[in-house]
Coordinates of C-alpha atoms in Angstrom, one line a residue:
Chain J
X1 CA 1.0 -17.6 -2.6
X2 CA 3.5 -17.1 -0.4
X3 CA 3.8 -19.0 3.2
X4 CA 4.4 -15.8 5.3
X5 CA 1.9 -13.0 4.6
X6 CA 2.6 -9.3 4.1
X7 CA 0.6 -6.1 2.7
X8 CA 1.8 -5.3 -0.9
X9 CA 2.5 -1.5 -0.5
X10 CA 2.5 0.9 2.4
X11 CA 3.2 4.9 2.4
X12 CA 3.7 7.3 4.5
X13 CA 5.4 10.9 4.2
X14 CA 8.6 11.9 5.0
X15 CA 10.0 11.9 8.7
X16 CA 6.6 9.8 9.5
X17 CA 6.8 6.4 11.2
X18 CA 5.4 3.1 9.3
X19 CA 4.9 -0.5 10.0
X20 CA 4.7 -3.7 8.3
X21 CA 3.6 -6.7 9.3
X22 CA 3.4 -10.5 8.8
X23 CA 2.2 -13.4 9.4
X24 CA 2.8 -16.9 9.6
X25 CA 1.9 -19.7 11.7
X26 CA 3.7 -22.5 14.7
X27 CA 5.5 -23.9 12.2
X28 CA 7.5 -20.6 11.1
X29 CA 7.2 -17.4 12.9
X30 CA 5.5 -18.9 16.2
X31 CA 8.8 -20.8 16.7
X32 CA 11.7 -19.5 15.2
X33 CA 13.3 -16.2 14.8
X34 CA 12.1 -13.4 12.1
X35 CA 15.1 -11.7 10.0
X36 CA 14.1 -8.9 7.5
X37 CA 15.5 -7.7 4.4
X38 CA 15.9 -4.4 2.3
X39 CA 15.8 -4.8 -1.5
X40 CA 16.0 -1.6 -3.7
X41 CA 14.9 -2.4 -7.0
X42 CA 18.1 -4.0 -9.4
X43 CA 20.4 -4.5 -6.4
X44 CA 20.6 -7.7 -4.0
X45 CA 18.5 -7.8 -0.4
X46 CA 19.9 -6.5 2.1
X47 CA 19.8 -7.5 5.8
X48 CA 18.0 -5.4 8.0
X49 CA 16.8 -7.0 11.0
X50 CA 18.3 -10.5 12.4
X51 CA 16.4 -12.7 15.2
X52 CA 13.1 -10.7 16.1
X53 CA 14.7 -7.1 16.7
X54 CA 18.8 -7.0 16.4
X55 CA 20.3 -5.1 13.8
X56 CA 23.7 -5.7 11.9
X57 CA 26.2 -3.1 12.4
X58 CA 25.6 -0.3 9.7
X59 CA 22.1 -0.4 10.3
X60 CA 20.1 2.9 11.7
X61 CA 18.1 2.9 15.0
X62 CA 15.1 3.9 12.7
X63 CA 14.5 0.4 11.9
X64 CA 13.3 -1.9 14.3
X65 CA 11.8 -5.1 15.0
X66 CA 9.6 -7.3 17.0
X67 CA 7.8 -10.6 17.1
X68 CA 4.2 -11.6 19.1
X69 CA 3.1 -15.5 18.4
X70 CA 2.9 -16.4 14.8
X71 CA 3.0 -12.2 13.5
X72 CA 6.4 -10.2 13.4
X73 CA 6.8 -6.5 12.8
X74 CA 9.2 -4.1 11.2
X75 CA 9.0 -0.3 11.9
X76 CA 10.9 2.5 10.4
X77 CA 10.6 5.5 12.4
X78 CA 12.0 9.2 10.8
X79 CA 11.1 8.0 6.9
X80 CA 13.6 8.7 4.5
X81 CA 13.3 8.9 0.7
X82 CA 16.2 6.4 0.4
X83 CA 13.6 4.7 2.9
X84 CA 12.1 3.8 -0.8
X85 CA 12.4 0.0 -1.2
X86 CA 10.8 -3.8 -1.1
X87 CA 11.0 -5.5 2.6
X88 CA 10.7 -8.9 3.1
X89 CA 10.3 -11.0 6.3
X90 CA 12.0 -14.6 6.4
X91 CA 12.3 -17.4 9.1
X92 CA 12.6 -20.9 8.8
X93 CA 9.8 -23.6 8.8
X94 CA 10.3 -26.4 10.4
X95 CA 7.0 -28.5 8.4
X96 CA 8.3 -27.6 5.3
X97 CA 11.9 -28.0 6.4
X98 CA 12.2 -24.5 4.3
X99 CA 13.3 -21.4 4.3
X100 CA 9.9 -19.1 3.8
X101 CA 9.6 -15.2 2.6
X102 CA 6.7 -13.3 2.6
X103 CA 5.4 -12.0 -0.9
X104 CA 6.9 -8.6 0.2
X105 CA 6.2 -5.0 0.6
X106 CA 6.3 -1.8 -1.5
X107 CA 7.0 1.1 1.0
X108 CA 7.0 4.3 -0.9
X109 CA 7.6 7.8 0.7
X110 CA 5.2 10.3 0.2
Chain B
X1 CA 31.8 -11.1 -0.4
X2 CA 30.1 -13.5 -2.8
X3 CA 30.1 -12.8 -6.2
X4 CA 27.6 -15.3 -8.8
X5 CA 27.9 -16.5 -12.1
X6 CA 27.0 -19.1 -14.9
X7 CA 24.0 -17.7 -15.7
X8 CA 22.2 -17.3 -19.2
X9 CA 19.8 -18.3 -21.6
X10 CA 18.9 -22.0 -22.0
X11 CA 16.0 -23.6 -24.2
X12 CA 13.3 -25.3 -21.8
X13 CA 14.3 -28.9 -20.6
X14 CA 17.9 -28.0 -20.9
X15 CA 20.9 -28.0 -18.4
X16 CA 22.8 -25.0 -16.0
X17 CA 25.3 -25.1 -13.9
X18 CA 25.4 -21.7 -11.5
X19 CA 28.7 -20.9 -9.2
X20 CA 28.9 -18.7 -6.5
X21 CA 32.4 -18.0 -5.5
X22 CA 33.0 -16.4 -1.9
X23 CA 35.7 -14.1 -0.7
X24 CA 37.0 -12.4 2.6
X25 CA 36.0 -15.1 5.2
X26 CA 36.4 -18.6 6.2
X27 CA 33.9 -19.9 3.9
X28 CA 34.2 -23.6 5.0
X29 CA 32.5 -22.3 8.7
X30 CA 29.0 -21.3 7.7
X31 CA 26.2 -23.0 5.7
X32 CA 25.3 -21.0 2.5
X33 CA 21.7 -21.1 0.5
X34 CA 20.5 -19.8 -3.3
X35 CA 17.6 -17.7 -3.4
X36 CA 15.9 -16.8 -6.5
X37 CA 13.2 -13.5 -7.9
X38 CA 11.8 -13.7 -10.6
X39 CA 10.8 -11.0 -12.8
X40 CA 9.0 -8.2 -10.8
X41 CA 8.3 -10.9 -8.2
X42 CA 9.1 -11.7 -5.0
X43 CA 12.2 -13.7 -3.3
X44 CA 11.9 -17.5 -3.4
X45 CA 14.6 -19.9 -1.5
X46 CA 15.8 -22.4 -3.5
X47 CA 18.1 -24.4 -1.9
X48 CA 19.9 -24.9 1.5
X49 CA 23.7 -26.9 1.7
X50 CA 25.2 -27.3 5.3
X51 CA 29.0 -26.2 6.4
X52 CA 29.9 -30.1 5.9
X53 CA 27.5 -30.7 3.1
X54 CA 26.4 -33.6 4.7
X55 CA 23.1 -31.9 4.6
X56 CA 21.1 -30.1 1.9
X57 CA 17.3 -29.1 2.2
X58 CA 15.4 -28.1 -1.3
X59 CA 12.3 -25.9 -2.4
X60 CA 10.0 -28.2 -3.9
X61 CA 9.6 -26.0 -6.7
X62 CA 13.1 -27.5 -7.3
X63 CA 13.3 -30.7 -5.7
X64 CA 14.6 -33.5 -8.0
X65 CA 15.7 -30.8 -10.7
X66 CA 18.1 -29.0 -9.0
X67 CA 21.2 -30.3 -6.8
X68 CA 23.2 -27.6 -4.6
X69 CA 27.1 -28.9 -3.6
X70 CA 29.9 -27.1 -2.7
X71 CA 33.6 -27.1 -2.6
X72 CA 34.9 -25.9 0.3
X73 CA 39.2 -25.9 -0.8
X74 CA 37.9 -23.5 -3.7
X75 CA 35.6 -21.2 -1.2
X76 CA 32.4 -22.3 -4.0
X77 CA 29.2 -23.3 -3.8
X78 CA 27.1 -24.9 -6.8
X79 CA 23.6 -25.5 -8.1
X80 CA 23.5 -27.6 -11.1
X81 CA 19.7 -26.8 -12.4
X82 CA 18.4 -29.6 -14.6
X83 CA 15.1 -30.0 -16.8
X84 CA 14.5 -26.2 -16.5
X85 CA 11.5 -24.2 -17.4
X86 CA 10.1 -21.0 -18.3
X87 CA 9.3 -20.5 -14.6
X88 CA 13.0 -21.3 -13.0
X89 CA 13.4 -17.9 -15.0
X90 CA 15.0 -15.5 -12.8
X91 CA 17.7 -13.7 -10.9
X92 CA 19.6 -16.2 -8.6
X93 CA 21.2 -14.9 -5.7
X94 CA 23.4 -17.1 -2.9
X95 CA 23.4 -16.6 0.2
X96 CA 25.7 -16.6 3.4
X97 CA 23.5 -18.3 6.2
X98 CA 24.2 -17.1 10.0
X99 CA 22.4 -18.4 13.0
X100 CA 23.4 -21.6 15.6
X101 CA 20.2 -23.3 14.4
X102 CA 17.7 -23.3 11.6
X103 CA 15.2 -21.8 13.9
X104 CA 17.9 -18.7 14.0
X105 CA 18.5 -18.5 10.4
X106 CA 18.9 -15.3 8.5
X107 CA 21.1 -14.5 5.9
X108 CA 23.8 -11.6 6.3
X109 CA 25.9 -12.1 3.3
X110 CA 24.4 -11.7 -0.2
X111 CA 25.9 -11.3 -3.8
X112 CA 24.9 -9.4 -6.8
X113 CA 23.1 -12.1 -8.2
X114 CA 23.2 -14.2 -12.0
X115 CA 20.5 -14.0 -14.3
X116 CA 19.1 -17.4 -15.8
X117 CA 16.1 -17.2 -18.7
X118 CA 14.7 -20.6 -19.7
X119 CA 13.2 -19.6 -23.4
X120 CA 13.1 -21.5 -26.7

């Protein structure tokens, strides 16, 4: 059971837009930044989105981010089969003094 | 880059020391963490060590098993895993942390990972 919650798959077809979201609480996501990673099965996570909605250098304007109370959101806009991957959200929480994931989420392109 | 190793396959209660060894970047200026997956599941943090390593935060799925330390003159960071069982199982990844505060955290920096299976 993992602290921050997320749906287990989404889909969508190509060139579509899709969101995930997830949830936490004030101890986590209500008051501290949301980062979000890209993991293709067999290969490391990859960082995606950094405090709410900046992305590293390298990273497409396709994918986005934003935060409202204890729930963050990523959006990939103009889906891609490469698009195909897990995504994780991540923050700190300051009760468990932890770093938190949520359980993930499978997007697959139609 | 960060590049893991000292993973393998240990018998259930035994002893493992993992290594992650970082390149290209002043590793004594940011705090580093290991985060594990285990088979076909999801990521879990497993431990946290500060720039200084004066201080270290633990999962408590780990927490009096495992001890994370690093070395800054030889740019590594360790996790000597203790008592392991079938469920520490999995691919263990470090890290590089980024972010002023914890509230900022987010990791930019990741290697390829070491694979440790706890099976008699």
């Amino acid at each position: 059971q993992s602290v921050l919650t997320q749906p287990p798959s989404v889909s969508a077809a190509p060139g579509q837009k899709v969101t995930i979201a997830c949830s936490g609480s004030s101890s986590n996501i209500g008051n501290n930044y949301v980062s979000w990673y890209q993991q293709v099965p067999g290969t490391a996570p990859k960082l995606l989105i950094y405090e709410n909605n900046r992305r590293p250098s390298g990273i497409p304007d396709r994918f986005s981010g934003s935060k409202s109370g204890t729930s963050a959101t990523l959006g990939i806009t103009g889906l891609q089969t490469g698009d195909e991957a897990d995504y994780y959200c991540g923050t700190w929480d300051n009760s468990l003094t932890a770093a938190v994931f949520g359980g993930g989420t499978k997007l697959t392109v139609l | 880059q960060l590049v893991e190793s000292g993973g393998g396959l240990v018998q259930p209660g035994g002893s493992l020391r993992l290594s992650c060894a970082a390149s290209g970047f002043t590793f004594s200026d940011y705090s580093v963490n290991w985060v594990r997956q285990a088979p076909g599941k999801g990521l879990e943090w497993v431990s946290y060590i500060l720039t200084t390593s004066t201080t270290m935060y633990y999962a408590d799925s780990v927490k009096g098993r495992f001890t994370i330390s690093r070395d800054n003159a030889k740019n590594s960071v360790f996790l000597q895993m203790n008592s392991l069982r079938a469920d520490d199982t999995a691919v263990y990844y470090c890290a590089r942390i980024r972010g002023a505060t914890l509230g900022q955290f987010y990791m930019d920096v990741w290697g390829k990972g070491t694979t440790v299976t706890v099976s008699s």
